[in-house]
Every structure is written in C-alpha cells, then in structure tokens.
Amino acid sequence: MIKFQEVSKIYKGGKKAVDEVSFTVETGEMACLIGTSGSGKTTTMRMINRMTDPTKGKILIDNQDITEVNPVELRRKIGYVIQNIGLMPHMTIRENITVVPKLLKIPQEERNKTAERLIQLVEMPEEMLDRYPNELSGGQQQRIGVIRALAADQDIILMDEPFGALDPITRDSLQDLIKDLNKRLKKRLFL
Ligand code: ADP
Ligand code: MG
C-alpha cells in the first residue's frame, strides 16, 4: 500500500509543484497520474522513492512512514522506469536487464536465468539478450526497460511517461503488456 497524506512540495525559489495531494494505492493495484506538463507528476513519483522529499505531509508504504526508511534500502524495493528508456548503450541487453541483480550480488548463473525468463515474458527471442540497445527498435527497447524494472523483483515499480517517445501502435501493445504483467505478477505499478 502506498499512501499520500496531504503531501505538498515547494521547490527552492518558491515553486509549488505539488499541493496537498492525498491518495492510496493498494497492493496489486495499478495507478496512473494524469496531468498537463509541469503539473507535478514527476515530483509526486520522485517523492515515493525519496529522490526528493515533501515539504509537508506524509507518505506511507505498507503503513511505514518512508522518512523512517533509509533511502538506499527504500530504492532497492522500488523499480523506476524513466522517460526515454534509459538503457546503457555500452551494455548488452542481458547486462542491462540484470544491472540491479548484479548490484545486489546475485550470482551470474541466476542472473542469466532471470534475463532469459523475462525476455520470454515480453515475447522477444532469447538471441536479443546478446545485442546492444541500438540494435533494437524503440518499442523493443522500451519492453526491455519494463522487464529491467521487474528483474530485481521489486514490490513497487514507478514508470515516468514510459510510453512518451513511442508511436501509438507500439504504445498500445506495451500498455496491454503492462496490464497483463500487473495481473500476473501482482506488482504495484505506478505510471
Ligand atoms: P510533470 O512531471 O507533471 O511535468 P514536474 O513534477 O516535473 O511536472 O514539475 C512540476 C513543477 O515543478 C514545474 O513547474 C517544474 O518546473 C517545477 N520543478 C520541477 N523540478 C524542479 C526543481 N528541481 N527545482 C525547481 N522547480 C522544479
Ligand atoms: Mg514529468
């Protein structure tokens, strides 16, 4: 459960980016923030993994105030898919998918299994694991961005405009994929 209690964020210089926002996202639920550019969507999301802290109000995850959790610990539990994919160009798809498991010191053999299982989940051939990001289409790269967020088996996945740069058809199929993954994996997805 993610709970916002009258959360506001005022940036240095006085810009009020988020104004007394309250909502709850239950475990297994998928929630979307919809708003015009500059309306505070990214700021709201960045407060969930403490990349930025609220000026006022409280955020709870599973009833715990997140200011009581070490930010590094917190981020281990939370995946983040950024706008425009953010794959590392010099790493293979396999290395990209398993970046977080590697940081968590999961053995290589297990990391390979994870990469193989996840690429099947998005219906892409296993051979693609040994390619580099620029050898994949935009839609394929974005699929990899999504499964990379799943690879560390985190409970919460934040996605900041993950479909922004895609054509409408690719966007539709990726949206269906994410809905399907949400049902199957019971993650709390946050777009
Ligand atoms: P969105 O993601 O909905 O486009 P943002 O959360 O990025 O909106 O931004 C909300 C408002 O806060 C905007 O007016 C933006 O210019 C401002 N803002 C965002 N980040 C900062 C920052 N680090 N410092 C000052 N102002 C910021
Ligand atoms: Mg934004």
JSON list of C-alpha atoms and ligand atoms in Angstrom, two decimals:
[
{"chain": "A", "resi": 1, "resn": "MET", "atom": "CA", "xyz": [0.00, 0.00, 0.00]},
{"chain": "A", "resi": 2, "resn": "ILE", "atom": "CA", "xyz": [1.24, 3.46, -0.89]},
{"chain": "A", "resi": 3, "resn": "LYS", "atom": "CA", "xyz": [-0.48, 6.29, 0.95]},
{"chain": "A", "resi": 4, "resn": "PHE", "atom": "CA", "xyz": [-0.08, 10.04, 0.42]},
{"chain": "A", "resi": 5, "resn": "GLN", "atom": "CA", "xyz": [-1.41, 12.22, 3.25]},
{"chain": "A", "resi": 6, "resn": "GLU", "atom": "CA", "xyz": [-1.79, 15.87, 2.29]},
{"chain": "A", "resi": 7, "resn": "VAL", "atom": "CA", "xyz": [1.58, 15.97, 0.61]},
{"chain": "A", "resi": 8, "resn": "SER", "atom": "CA", "xyz": [2.96, 19.25, -0.74]},
{"chain": "A", "resi": 9, "resn": "LYS", "atom": "CA", "xyz": [6.25, 20.04, -2.41]},
{"chain": "A", "resi": 10, "resn": "ILE", "atom": "CA", "xyz": [7.58, 23.55, -2.73]},
{"chain": "A", "resi": 11, "resn": "TYR", "atom": "CA", "xyz": [10.92, 23.79, -4.53]},
{"chain": "A", "resi": 12, "resn": "LYS", "atom": "CA", "xyz": [13.62, 26.23, -3.55]},
{"chain": "A", "resi": 13, "resn": "GLY", "atom": "CA", "xyz": [12.66, 29.54, -5.11]},
{"chain": "A", "resi": 14, "resn": "GLY", "atom": "CA", "xyz": [9.03, 29.03, -4.09]},
{"chain": "A", "resi": 15, "resn": "LYS", "atom": "CA", "xyz": [7.56, 26.94, -6.94]},
{"chain": "A", "resi": 16, "resn": "LYS", "atom": "CA", "xyz": [4.66, 24.88, -5.56]},
{"chain": "A", "resi": 17, "resn": "ALA", "atom": "CA", "xyz": [4.90, 21.69, -7.61]},
{"chain": "A", "resi": 18, "resn": "VAL", "atom": "CA", "xyz": [2.51, 19.52, -5.54]},
{"chain": "A", "resi": 19, "resn": "ASP", "atom": "CA", "xyz": [-0.35, 20.95, -3.47]},
{"chain": "A", "resi": 20, "resn": "GLU", "atom": "CA", "xyz": [-1.87, 18.85, -0.64]},
{"chain": "A", "resi": 21, "resn": "VAL", "atom": "CA", "xyz": [-2.20, 15.57, -2.52]},
{"chain": "A", "resi": 22, "resn": "SER", "atom": "CA", "xyz": [-3.84, 12.59, -0.79]},
{"chain": "A", "resi": 23, "resn": "PHE", "atom": "CA", "xyz": [-4.44, 9.13, -2.27]},
{"chain": "A", "resi": 24, "resn": "THR", "atom": "CA", "xyz": [-3.93, 5.43, -1.57]},
{"chain": "A", "resi": 25, "resn": "VAL", "atom": "CA", "xyz": [-2.74, 2.72, -3.96]},
{"chain": "A", "resi": 26, "resn": "GLU", "atom": "CA", "xyz": [-3.44, -0.78, -2.65]},
{"chain": "A", "resi": 27, "resn": "THR", "atom": "CA", "xyz": [-1.10, -3.73, -3.20]},
{"chain": "A", "resi": 28, "resn": "GLY", "atom": "CA", "xyz": [-1.65, -5.24, -6.64]},
{"chain": "A", "resi": 29, "resn": "GLU", "atom": "CA", "xyz": [-3.27, -2.08, -7.94]},
{"chain": "A", "resi": 30, "resn": "MET", "atom": "CA", "xyz": [-2.06, -0.03, -10.86]},
{"chain": "A", "resi": 31, "resn": "ALA", "atom": "CA", "xyz": [-2.41, 3.74, -10.62]},
{"chain": "A", "resi": 32, "resn": "CYS", "atom": "CA", "xyz": [-1.80, 6.44, -13.20]},
{"chain": "A", "resi": 33, "resn": "LEU", "atom": "CA", "xyz": [-1.15, 10.12, -12.67]},
{"chain": "A", "resi": 34, "resn": "ILE", "atom": "CA", "xyz": [-2.64, 12.18, -15.46]},
{"chain": "A", "resi": 35, "resn": "GLY", "atom": "CA", "xyz": [-1.93, 15.86, -15.89]},
{"chain": "A", "resi": 36, "resn": "THR", "atom": "CA", "xyz": [-0.51, 18.52, -18.17]},
{"chain": "A", "resi": 37, "resn": "SER", "atom": "CA", "xyz": [3.21, 19.10, -18.45]},
{"chain": "A", "resi": 38, "resn": "GLY", "atom": "CA", "xyz": [4.50, 20.77, -15.29]},
{"chain": "A", "resi": 39, "resn": "SER", "atom": "CA", "xyz": [1.55, 19.68, -13.14]},
{"chain": "A", "resi": 40, "resn": "GLY", "atom": "CA", "xyz": [3.76, 17.78, -10.69]},
{"chain": "A", "resi": 41, "resn": "LYS", "atom": "CA", "xyz": [3.57, 14.13, -11.84]},
{"chain": "A", "resi": 42, "resn": "THR", "atom": "CA", "xyz": [7.33, 13.51, -11.81]},
{"chain": "A", "resi": 43, "resn": "THR", "atom": "CA", "xyz": [7.74, 15.31, -8.48]},
{"chain": "A", "resi": 44, "resn": "THR", "atom": "CA", "xyz": [4.97, 13.15, -6.96]},
{"chain": "A", "resi": 45, "resn": "MET", "atom": "CA", "xyz": [6.67, 9.98, -8.15]},
{"chain": "A", "resi": 46, "resn": "ARG", "atom": "CA", "xyz": [10.14, 11.04, -7.07]},
{"chain": "A", "resi": 47, "resn": "MET", "atom": "CA", "xyz": [8.86, 11.55, -3.55]},
{"chain": "A", "resi": 48, "resn": "ILE", "atom": "CA", "xyz": [7.89, 7.84, -3.37]},
{"chain": "A", "resi": 49, "resn": "ASN", "atom": "CA", "xyz": [11.50, 6.69, -3.61]},
{"chain": "A", "resi": 50, "resn": "ARG", "atom": "CA", "xyz": [12.86, 9.74, -1.80]},
{"chain": "A", "resi": 51, "resn": "MET", "atom": "CA", "xyz": [14.72, 11.23, -4.72]},
{"chain": "A", "resi": 52, "resn": "THR", "atom": "CA", "xyz": [13.04, 14.34, -3.38]},
{"chain": "A", "resi": 53, "resn": "ASP", "atom": "CA", "xyz": [11.32, 14.84, -0.01]},
{"chain": "A", "resi": 54, "resn": "PRO", "atom": "CA", "xyz": [7.94, 16.52, 0.61]},
{"chain": "A", "resi": 55, "resn": "THR", "atom": "CA", "xyz": [7.84, 19.98, 2.14]},
{"chain": "A", "resi": 56, "resn": "LYS", "atom": "CA", "xyz": [4.68, 19.00, 4.01]},
{"chain": "A", "resi": 57, "resn": "GLY", "atom": "CA", "xyz": [2.61, 15.88, 4.59]},
{"chain": "A", "resi": 58, "resn": "LYS", "atom": "CA", "xyz": [3.42, 12.22, 4.94]},
{"chain": "A", "resi": 59, "resn": "ILE", "atom": "CA", "xyz": [3.99, 9.26, 2.62]},
{"chain": "A", "resi": 60, "resn": "LEU", "atom": "CA", "xyz": [3.48, 5.73, 3.95]},
{"chain": "A", "resi": 61, "resn": "ILE", "atom": "CA", "xyz": [4.45, 2.43, 2.33]},
{"chain": "A", "resi": 62, "resn": "ASP", "atom": "CA", "xyz": [2.80, -0.55, 4.00]},
{"chain": "A", "resi": 63, "resn": "ASN", "atom": "CA", "xyz": [1.93, 1.76, 6.90]},
{"chain": "A", "resi": 64, "resn": "GLN", "atom": "CA", "xyz": [5.51, 2.84, 7.48]},
{"chain": "A", "resi": 65, "resn": "ASP", "atom": "CA", "xyz": [6.47, 6.50, 7.15]},
{"chain": "A", "resi": 66, "resn": "ILE", "atom": "CA", "xyz": [9.10, 6.48, 4.40]},
{"chain": "A", "resi": 67, "resn": "THR", "atom": "CA", "xyz": [11.19, 9.15, 6.12]},
{"chain": "A", "resi": 68, "resn": "GLU", "atom": "CA", "xyz": [11.99, 6.40, 8.67]},
{"chain": "A", "resi": 69, "resn": "VAL", "atom": "CA", "xyz": [13.43, 4.16, 5.94]},
{"chain": "A", "resi": 70, "resn": "ASN", "atom": "CA", "xyz": [16.97, 4.54, 4.66]},
{"chain": "A", "resi": 71, "resn": "PRO", "atom": "CA", "xyz": [16.67, 5.89, 1.07]},
{"chain": "A", "resi": 72, "resn": "VAL", "atom": "CA", "xyz": [19.06, 3.26, -0.31]},
{"chain": "A", "resi": 73, "resn": "GLU", "atom": "CA", "xyz": [17.02, 0.44, 1.31]},
{"chain": "A", "resi": 74, "resn": "LEU", "atom": "CA", "xyz": [13.83, 2.03, 0.04]},
{"chain": "A", "resi": 75, "resn": "ARG", "atom": "CA", "xyz": [15.08, 2.25, -3.56]},
{"chain": "A", "resi": 76, "resn": "ARG", "atom": "CA", "xyz": [16.02, -1.43, -3.52]},
{"chain": "A", "resi": 77, "resn": "LYS", "atom": "CA", "xyz": [12.31, -2.17, -3.11]},
{"chain": "A", "resi": 78, "resn": "ILE", "atom": "CA", "xyz": [11.22, 0.25, -5.82]},
{"chain": "A", "resi": 79, "resn": "GLY", "atom": "CA", "xyz": [11.85, -0.06, -9.56]},
{"chain": "A", "resi": 80, "resn": "TYR", "atom": "CA", "xyz": [11.97, 3.04, -11.72]},
{"chain": "A", "resi": 81, "resn": "VAL", "atom": "CA", "xyz": [11.41, 3.19, -15.47]},
{"chain": "A", "resi": 82, "resn": "ILE", "atom": "CA", "xyz": [12.33, 6.59, -16.82]},
{"chain": "A", "resi": 83, "resn": "GLN", "atom": "CA", "xyz": [11.14, 8.51, -19.82]},
{"chain": "A", "resi": 84, "resn": "ASN", "atom": "CA", "xyz": [13.08, 7.65, -23.00]},
{"chain": "A", "resi": 85, "resn": "ILE", "atom": "CA", "xyz": [14.02, 4.22, -21.71]},
{"chain": "A", "resi": 86, "resn": "GLY", "atom": "CA", "xyz": [17.44, 4.87, -20.19]},
{"chain": "A", "resi": 87, "resn": "LEU", "atom": "CA", "xyz": [19.21, 1.69, -21.32]},
{"chain": "A", "resi": 88, "resn": "MET", "atom": "CA", "xyz": [23.02, 1.82, -21.11]},
{"chain": "A", "resi": 89, "resn": "PRO", "atom": "CA", "xyz": [24.30, 1.90, -24.72]},
{"chain": "A", "resi": 90, "resn": "HIS", "atom": "CA", "xyz": [27.60, 0.13, -23.99]},
{"chain": "A", "resi": 91, "resn": "MET", "atom": "CA", "xyz": [25.95, -2.80, -22.19]},
{"chain": "A", "resi": 92, "resn": "THR", "atom": "CA", "xyz": [24.24, -5.77, -23.83]},
{"chain": "A", "resi": 93, "resn": "ILE", "atom": "CA", "xyz": [20.53, -6.31, -23.27]},
{"chain": "A", "resi": 94, "resn": "ARG", "atom": "CA", "xyz": [21.39, -9.09, -20.82]},
{"chain": "A", "resi": 95, "resn": "GLU", "atom": "CA", "xyz": [23.64, -6.76, -18.83]},
{"chain": "A", "resi": 96, "resn": "ASN", "atom": "CA", "xyz": [21.06, -4.00, -18.95]},
{"chain": "A", "resi": 97, "resn": "ILE", "atom": "CA", "xyz": [18.28, -6.26, -17.64]},
{"chain": "A", "resi": 98, "resn": "THR", "atom": "CA", "xyz": [20.38, -7.56, -14.76]},
{"chain": "A", "resi": 99, "resn": "VAL", "atom": "CA", "xyz": [22.05, -4.34, -13.62]},
{"chain": "A", "resi": 100, "resn": "VAL", "atom": "CA", "xyz": [20.20, -4.25, -10.29]},
{"chain": "A", "resi": 101, "resn": "PRO", "atom": "CA", "xyz": [20.53, -8.00, -9.54]},
{"chain": "A", "resi": 102, "resn": "LYS", "atom": "CA", "xyz": [24.27, -7.58, -10.16]},
{"chain": "A", "resi": 103, "resn": "LEU", "atom": "CA", "xyz": [24.41, -4.70, -7.68]},
{"chain": "A", "resi": 104, "resn": "LEU", "atom": "CA", "xyz": [22.55, -6.95, -5.25]},
{"chain": "A", "resi": 105, "resn": "LYS", "atom": "CA", "xyz": [25.32, -9.54, -5.81]},
{"chain": "A", "resi": 106, "resn": "ILE", "atom": "CA", "xyz": [23.03, -12.22, -7.29]},
{"chain": "A", "resi": 107, "resn": "PRO", "atom": "CA", "xyz": [25.30, -14.88, -8.89]},
{"chain": "A", "resi": 108, "resn": "GLN", "atom": "CA", "xyz": [25.78, -14.70, -12.67]},
{"chain": "A", "resi": 109, "resn": "GLU", "atom": "CA", "xyz": [24.07, -18.01, -13.41]},
{"chain": "A", "resi": 110, "resn": "GLU", "atom": "CA", "xyz": [20.93, -16.90, -11.62]},
{"chain": "A", "resi": 111, "resn": "ARG", "atom": "CA", "xyz": [21.07, -13.51, -13.35]},
{"chain": "A", "resi": 112, "resn": "ASN", "atom": "CA", "xyz": [21.19, -15.23, -16.73]},
{"chain": "A", "resi": 113, "resn": "LYS", "atom": "CA", "xyz": [18.15, -17.31, -15.84]},
{"chain": "A", "resi": 114, "resn": "THR", "atom": "CA", "xyz": [16.28, -14.17, -14.82]},
{"chain": "A", "resi": 115, "resn": "ALA", "atom": "CA", "xyz": [17.16, -12.44, -18.11]},
{"chain": "A", "resi": 116, "resn": "GLU", "atom": "CA", "xyz": [16.01, -15.48, -20.12]},
{"chain": "A", "resi": 117, "resn": "ARG", "atom": "CA", "xyz": [12.75, -15.80, -18.20]},
{"chain": "A", "resi": 118, "resn": "LEU", "atom": "CA", "xyz": [11.92, -12.11, -18.53]},
{"chain": "A", "resi": 119, "resn": "ILE", "atom": "CA", "xyz": [12.67, -11.79, -22.22]},
{"chain": "A", "resi": 120, "resn": "GLN", "atom": "CA", "xyz": [10.24, -14.68, -22.82]},
{"chain": "A", "resi": 121, "resn": "LEU", "atom": "CA", "xyz": [7.64, -12.81, -20.81]},
{"chain": "A", "resi": 122, "resn": "VAL", "atom": "CA", "xyz": [7.68, -9.97, -23.35]},
{"chain": "A", "resi": 123, "resn": "GLU", "atom": "CA", "xyz": [7.74, -12.39, -26.28]},
{"chain": "A", "resi": 124, "resn": "MET", "atom": "CA", "xyz": [11.16, -11.45, -27.59]},
{"chain": "A", "resi": 125, "resn": "PRO", "atom": "CA", "xyz": [13.72, -14.03, -28.81]},
{"chain": "A", "resi": 126, "resn": "GLU", "atom": "CA", "xyz": [16.49, -15.03, -26.41]},
{"chain": "A", "resi": 127, "resn": "GLU", "atom": "CA", "xyz": [19.17, -14.13, -29.02]},
{"chain": "A", "resi": 128, "resn": "MET", "atom": "CA", "xyz": [18.37, -10.49, -28.36]},
{"chain": "A", "resi": 129, "resn": "LEU", "atom": "CA", "xyz": [19.99, -10.76, -24.93]},
{"chain": "A", "resi": 130, "resn": "ASP", "atom": "CA", "xyz": [23.41, -10.52, -26.55]},
{"chain": "A", "resi": 131, "resn": "ARG", "atom": "CA", "xyz": [22.62, -7.47, -28.65]},
{"chain": "A", "resi": 132, "resn": "TYR", "atom": "CA", "xyz": [23.18, -3.84, -27.80]},
{"chain": "A", "resi": 133, "resn": "PRO", "atom": "CA", "xyz": [20.30, -1.36, -27.31]},
{"chain": "A", "resi": 134, "resn": "ASN", "atom": "CA", "xyz": [20.87, 0.43, -30.64]},
{"chain": "A", "resi": 135, "resn": "GLU", "atom": "CA", "xyz": [20.29, -2.90, -32.42]},
{"chain": "A", "resi": 136, "resn": "LEU", "atom": "CA", "xyz": [16.68, -2.97, -31.17]},
{"chain": "A", "resi": 137, "resn": "SER", "atom": "CA", "xyz": [13.64, -0.93, -32.26]},
{"chain": "A", "resi": 138, "resn": "GLY", "atom": "CA", "xyz": [12.26, 1.78, -29.95]},
{"chain": "A", "resi": 139, "resn": "GLY", "atom": "CA", "xyz": [9.37, -0.46, -28.88]},
{"chain": "A", "resi": 140, "resn": "GLN", "atom": "CA", "xyz": [11.70, -3.39, -28.15]},
{"chain": "A", "resi": 141, "resn": "GLN", "atom": "CA", "xyz": [13.98, -1.15, -26.11]},
{"chain": "A", "resi": 142, "resn": "GLN", "atom": "CA", "xyz": [11.04, 0.06, -24.08]},
{"chain": "A", "resi": 143, "resn": "ARG", "atom": "CA", "xyz": [9.97, -3.54, -23.39]},
{"chain": "A", "resi": 144, "resn": "ILE", "atom": "CA", "xyz": [13.48, -4.15, -22.08]},
{"chain": "A", "resi": 145, "resn": "GLY", "atom": "CA", "xyz": [13.14, -1.05, -19.88]},
{"chain": "A", "resi": 146, "resn": "VAL", "atom": "CA", "xyz": [10.00, -2.55, -18.38]},
{"chain": "A", "resi": 147, "resn": "ILE", "atom": "CA", "xyz": [11.44, -6.01, -17.73]},
{"chain": "A", "resi": 148, "resn": "ARG", "atom": "CA", "xyz": [14.60, -4.48, -16.31]},
{"chain": "A", "resi": 149, "resn": "ALA", "atom": "CA", "xyz": [12.39, -2.94, -13.66]},
{"chain": "A", "resi": 150, "resn": "LEU", "atom": "CA", "xyz": [10.96, -6.41, -12.98]},
{"chain": "A", "resi": 151, "resn": "ALA", "atom": "CA", "xyz": [14.34, -8.18, -12.81]},
{"chain": "A", "resi": 152, "resn": "ALA", "atom": "CA", "xyz": [15.14, -7.16, -9.27]},
{"chain": "A", "resi": 153, "resn": "ASP", "atom": "CA", "xyz": [11.74, -8.45, -8.16]},
{"chain": "A", "resi": 154, "resn": "GLN", "atom": "CA", "xyz": [10.84, -5.16, -6.53]},
{"chain": "A", "resi": 155, "resn": "ASP", "atom": "CA", "xyz": [7.41, -4.64, -4.98]},
{"chain": "A", "resi": 156, "resn": "ILE", "atom": "CA", "xyz": [6.73, -1.23, -6.45]},
{"chain": "A", "resi": 157, "resn": "ILE", "atom": "CA", "xyz": [7.51, -0.04, -9.94]},
{"chain": "A", "resi": 158, "resn": "LEU", "atom": "CA", "xyz": [7.40, 3.62, -10.86]},
{"chain": "A", "resi": 159, "resn": "MET", "atom": "CA", "xyz": [7.19, 4.48, -14.53]},
{"chain": "A", "resi": 160, "resn": "ASP", "atom": "CA", "xyz": [7.53, 8.07, -15.60]},
{"chain": "A", "resi": 161, "resn": "GLU", "atom": "CA", "xyz": [5.94, 8.51, -19.01]},
{"chain": "A", "resi": 162, "resn": "PRO", "atom": "CA", "xyz": [7.32, 5.17, -20.18]},
{"chain": "A", "resi": 163, "resn": "PHE", "atom": "CA", "xyz": [5.42, 5.40, -23.46]},
{"chain": "A", "resi": 164, "resn": "GLY", "atom": "CA", "xyz": [6.13, 9.03, -24.22]},
{"chain": "A", "resi": 165, "resn": "ALA", "atom": "CA", "xyz": [8.50, 8.52, -27.11]},
{"chain": "A", "resi": 166, "resn": "LEU", "atom": "CA", "xyz": [6.63, 5.67, -28.82]},
{"chain": "A", "resi": 167, "resn": "ASP", "atom": "CA", "xyz": [4.30, 5.53, -31.80]},
{"chain": "A", "resi": 168, "resn": "PRO", "atom": "CA", "xyz": [0.60, 4.86, -30.96]},
{"chain": "A", "resi": 169, "resn": "ILE", "atom": "CA", "xyz": [0.61, 1.18, -32.04]},
{"chain": "A", "resi": 170, "resn": "THR", "atom": "CA", "xyz": [3.72, 0.28, -30.04]},
{"chain": "A", "resi": 171, "resn": "ARG", "atom": "CA", "xyz": [2.31, 2.26, -27.13]},
{"chain": "A", "resi": 172, "resn": "ASP", "atom": "CA", "xyz": [-0.95, 0.28, -27.20]},
{"chain": "A", "resi": 173, "resn": "SER", "atom": "CA", "xyz": [0.80, -3.07, -27.25]},
{"chain": "A", "resi": 174, "resn": "LEU", "atom": "CA", "xyz": [3.14, -2.04, -24.41]},
{"chain": "A", "resi": 175, "resn": "GLN", "atom": "CA", "xyz": [0.19, -0.81, -22.36]},
{"chain": "A", "resi": 176, "resn": "ASP", "atom": "CA", "xyz": [-1.51, -4.19, -22.84]},
{"chain": "A", "resi": 177, "resn": "LEU", "atom": "CA", "xyz": [1.72, -5.94, -21.86]},
{"chain": "A", "resi": 178, "resn": "ILE", "atom": "CA", "xyz": [1.98, -3.93, -18.65]},
{"chain": "A", "resi": 179, "resn": "LYS", "atom": "CA", "xyz": [-1.66, -4.56, -17.73]},
{"chain": "A", "resi": 180, "resn": "ASP", "atom": "CA", "xyz": [-1.06, -8.27, -18.31]},
{"chain": "A", "resi": 181, "resn": "LEU", "atom": "CA", "xyz": [2.16, -8.29, -16.24]},
{"chain": "A", "resi": 182, "resn": "ASN", "atom": "CA", "xyz": [0.36, -6.42, -13.46]},
{"chain": "A", "resi": 183, "resn": "LYS", "atom": "CA", "xyz": [-2.32, -9.13, -13.34]},
{"chain": "A", "resi": 184, "resn": "ARG", "atom": "CA", "xyz": [0.17, -11.98, -13.48]},
{"chain": "A", "resi": 185, "resn": "LEU", "atom": "CA", "xyz": [2.82, -10.64, -11.12]},
{"chain": "A", "resi": 186, "resn": "LYS", "atom": "CA", "xyz": [0.67, -8.63, -8.70]},
{"chain": "A", "resi": 187, "resn": "LYS", "atom": "CA", "xyz": [3.12, -5.75, -8.61]},
{"chain": "A", "resi": 188, "resn": "ARG", "atom": "CA", "xyz": [2.10, -2.29, -7.62]},
{"chain": "A", "resi": 189, "resn": "LEU", "atom": "CA", "xyz": [2.73, -0.39, -10.79]},
{"chain": "A", "resi": 190, "resn": "PHE", "atom": "CA", "xyz": [2.77, 3.33, -10.84]},
{"chain": "A", "resi": 191, "resn": "LEU", "atom": "CA", "xyz": [2.77, 5.13, -14.17]},
{"chain": "B", "resi": 1, "resn": "ADP", "atom": "P1", "xyz": [5.38, 16.95, -14.66]},
{"chain": "B", "resi": 1, "resn": "ADP", "atom": "O1", "xyz": [6.15, 15.70, -14.44]},
{"chain": "B", "resi": 1, "resn": "ADP", "atom": "O2", "xyz": [3.89, 16.79, -14.39]},
{"chain": "B", "resi": 1, "resn": "ADP", "atom": "O3", "xyz": [5.60, 17.56, -16.00]},
{"chain": "B", "resi": 1, "resn": "ADP", "atom": "P2", "xyz": [7.16, 18.12, -12.67]},
{"chain": "B", "resi": 1, "resn": "ADP", "atom": "O4", "xyz": [6.91, 17.40, -11.39]},
{"chain": "B", "resi": 1, "resn": "ADP", "atom": "O5", "xyz": [8.35, 17.76, -13.44]},
{"chain": "B", "resi": 1, "resn": "ADP", "atom": "O6", "xyz": [5.84, 18.05, -13.57]},
{"chain": "B", "resi": 1, "resn": "ADP", "atom": "O7", "xyz": [7.25, 19.68, -12.36]},
{"chain": "B", "resi": 1, "resn": "ADP", "atom": "C1", "xyz": [6.27, 20.38, -11.59]},
{"chain": "B", "resi": 1, "resn": "ADP", "atom": "C2", "xyz": [6.70, 21.84, -11.45]},
{"chain": "B", "resi": 1, "resn": "ADP", "atom": "O8", "xyz": [7.85, 21.93, -10.60]},
{"chain": "B", "resi": 1, "resn": "ADP", "atom": "C3", "xyz": [7.09, 22.51, -12.75]},
{"chain": "B", "resi": 1, "resn": "ADP", "atom": "O9", "xyz": [6.66, 23.84, -12.71]},
{"chain": "B", "resi": 1, "resn": "ADP", "atom": "C4", "xyz": [8.60, 22.43, -12.75]},
{"chain": "B", "resi": 1, "resn": "ADP", "atom": "O10", "xyz": [9.17, 23.47, -13.48]},
{"chain": "B", "resi": 1, "resn": "ADP", "atom": "C5", "xyz": [8.93, 22.54, -11.27]},
{"chain": "B", "resi": 1, "resn": "ADP", "atom": "N1", "xyz": [10.16, 21.81, -10.92]},
{"chain": "B", "resi": 1, "resn": "ADP", "atom": "C6", "xyz": [10.43, 20.50, -11.17]},
{"chain": "B", "resi": 1, "resn": "ADP", "atom": "N2", "xyz": [11.63, 20.13, -10.67]},
{"chain": "B", "resi": 1, "resn": "ADP", "atom": "C7", "xyz": [12.13, 21.24, -10.08]},
{"chain": "B", "resi": 1, "resn": "ADP", "atom": "C8", "xyz": [13.34, 21.53, -9.38]},
{"chain": "B", "resi": 1, "resn": "ADP", "atom": "N3", "xyz": [14.28, 20.58, -9.16]},
{"chain": "B", "resi": 1, "resn": "ADP", "atom": "N4", "xyz": [13.52, 22.79, -8.90]},
{"chain": "B", "resi": 1, "resn": "ADP", "atom": "C9", "xyz": [12.59, 23.74, -9.08]},
{"chain": "B", "resi": 1, "resn": "ADP", "atom": "N5", "xyz": [11.43, 23.54, -9.74]},
{"chain": "B", "resi": 1, "resn": "ADP", "atom": "C10", "xyz": [11.19, 22.32, -10.24]},
{"chain": "B", "resi": 2, "resn": "MG", "atom": "MG", "xyz": [7.33, 14.58, -15.73]}
]
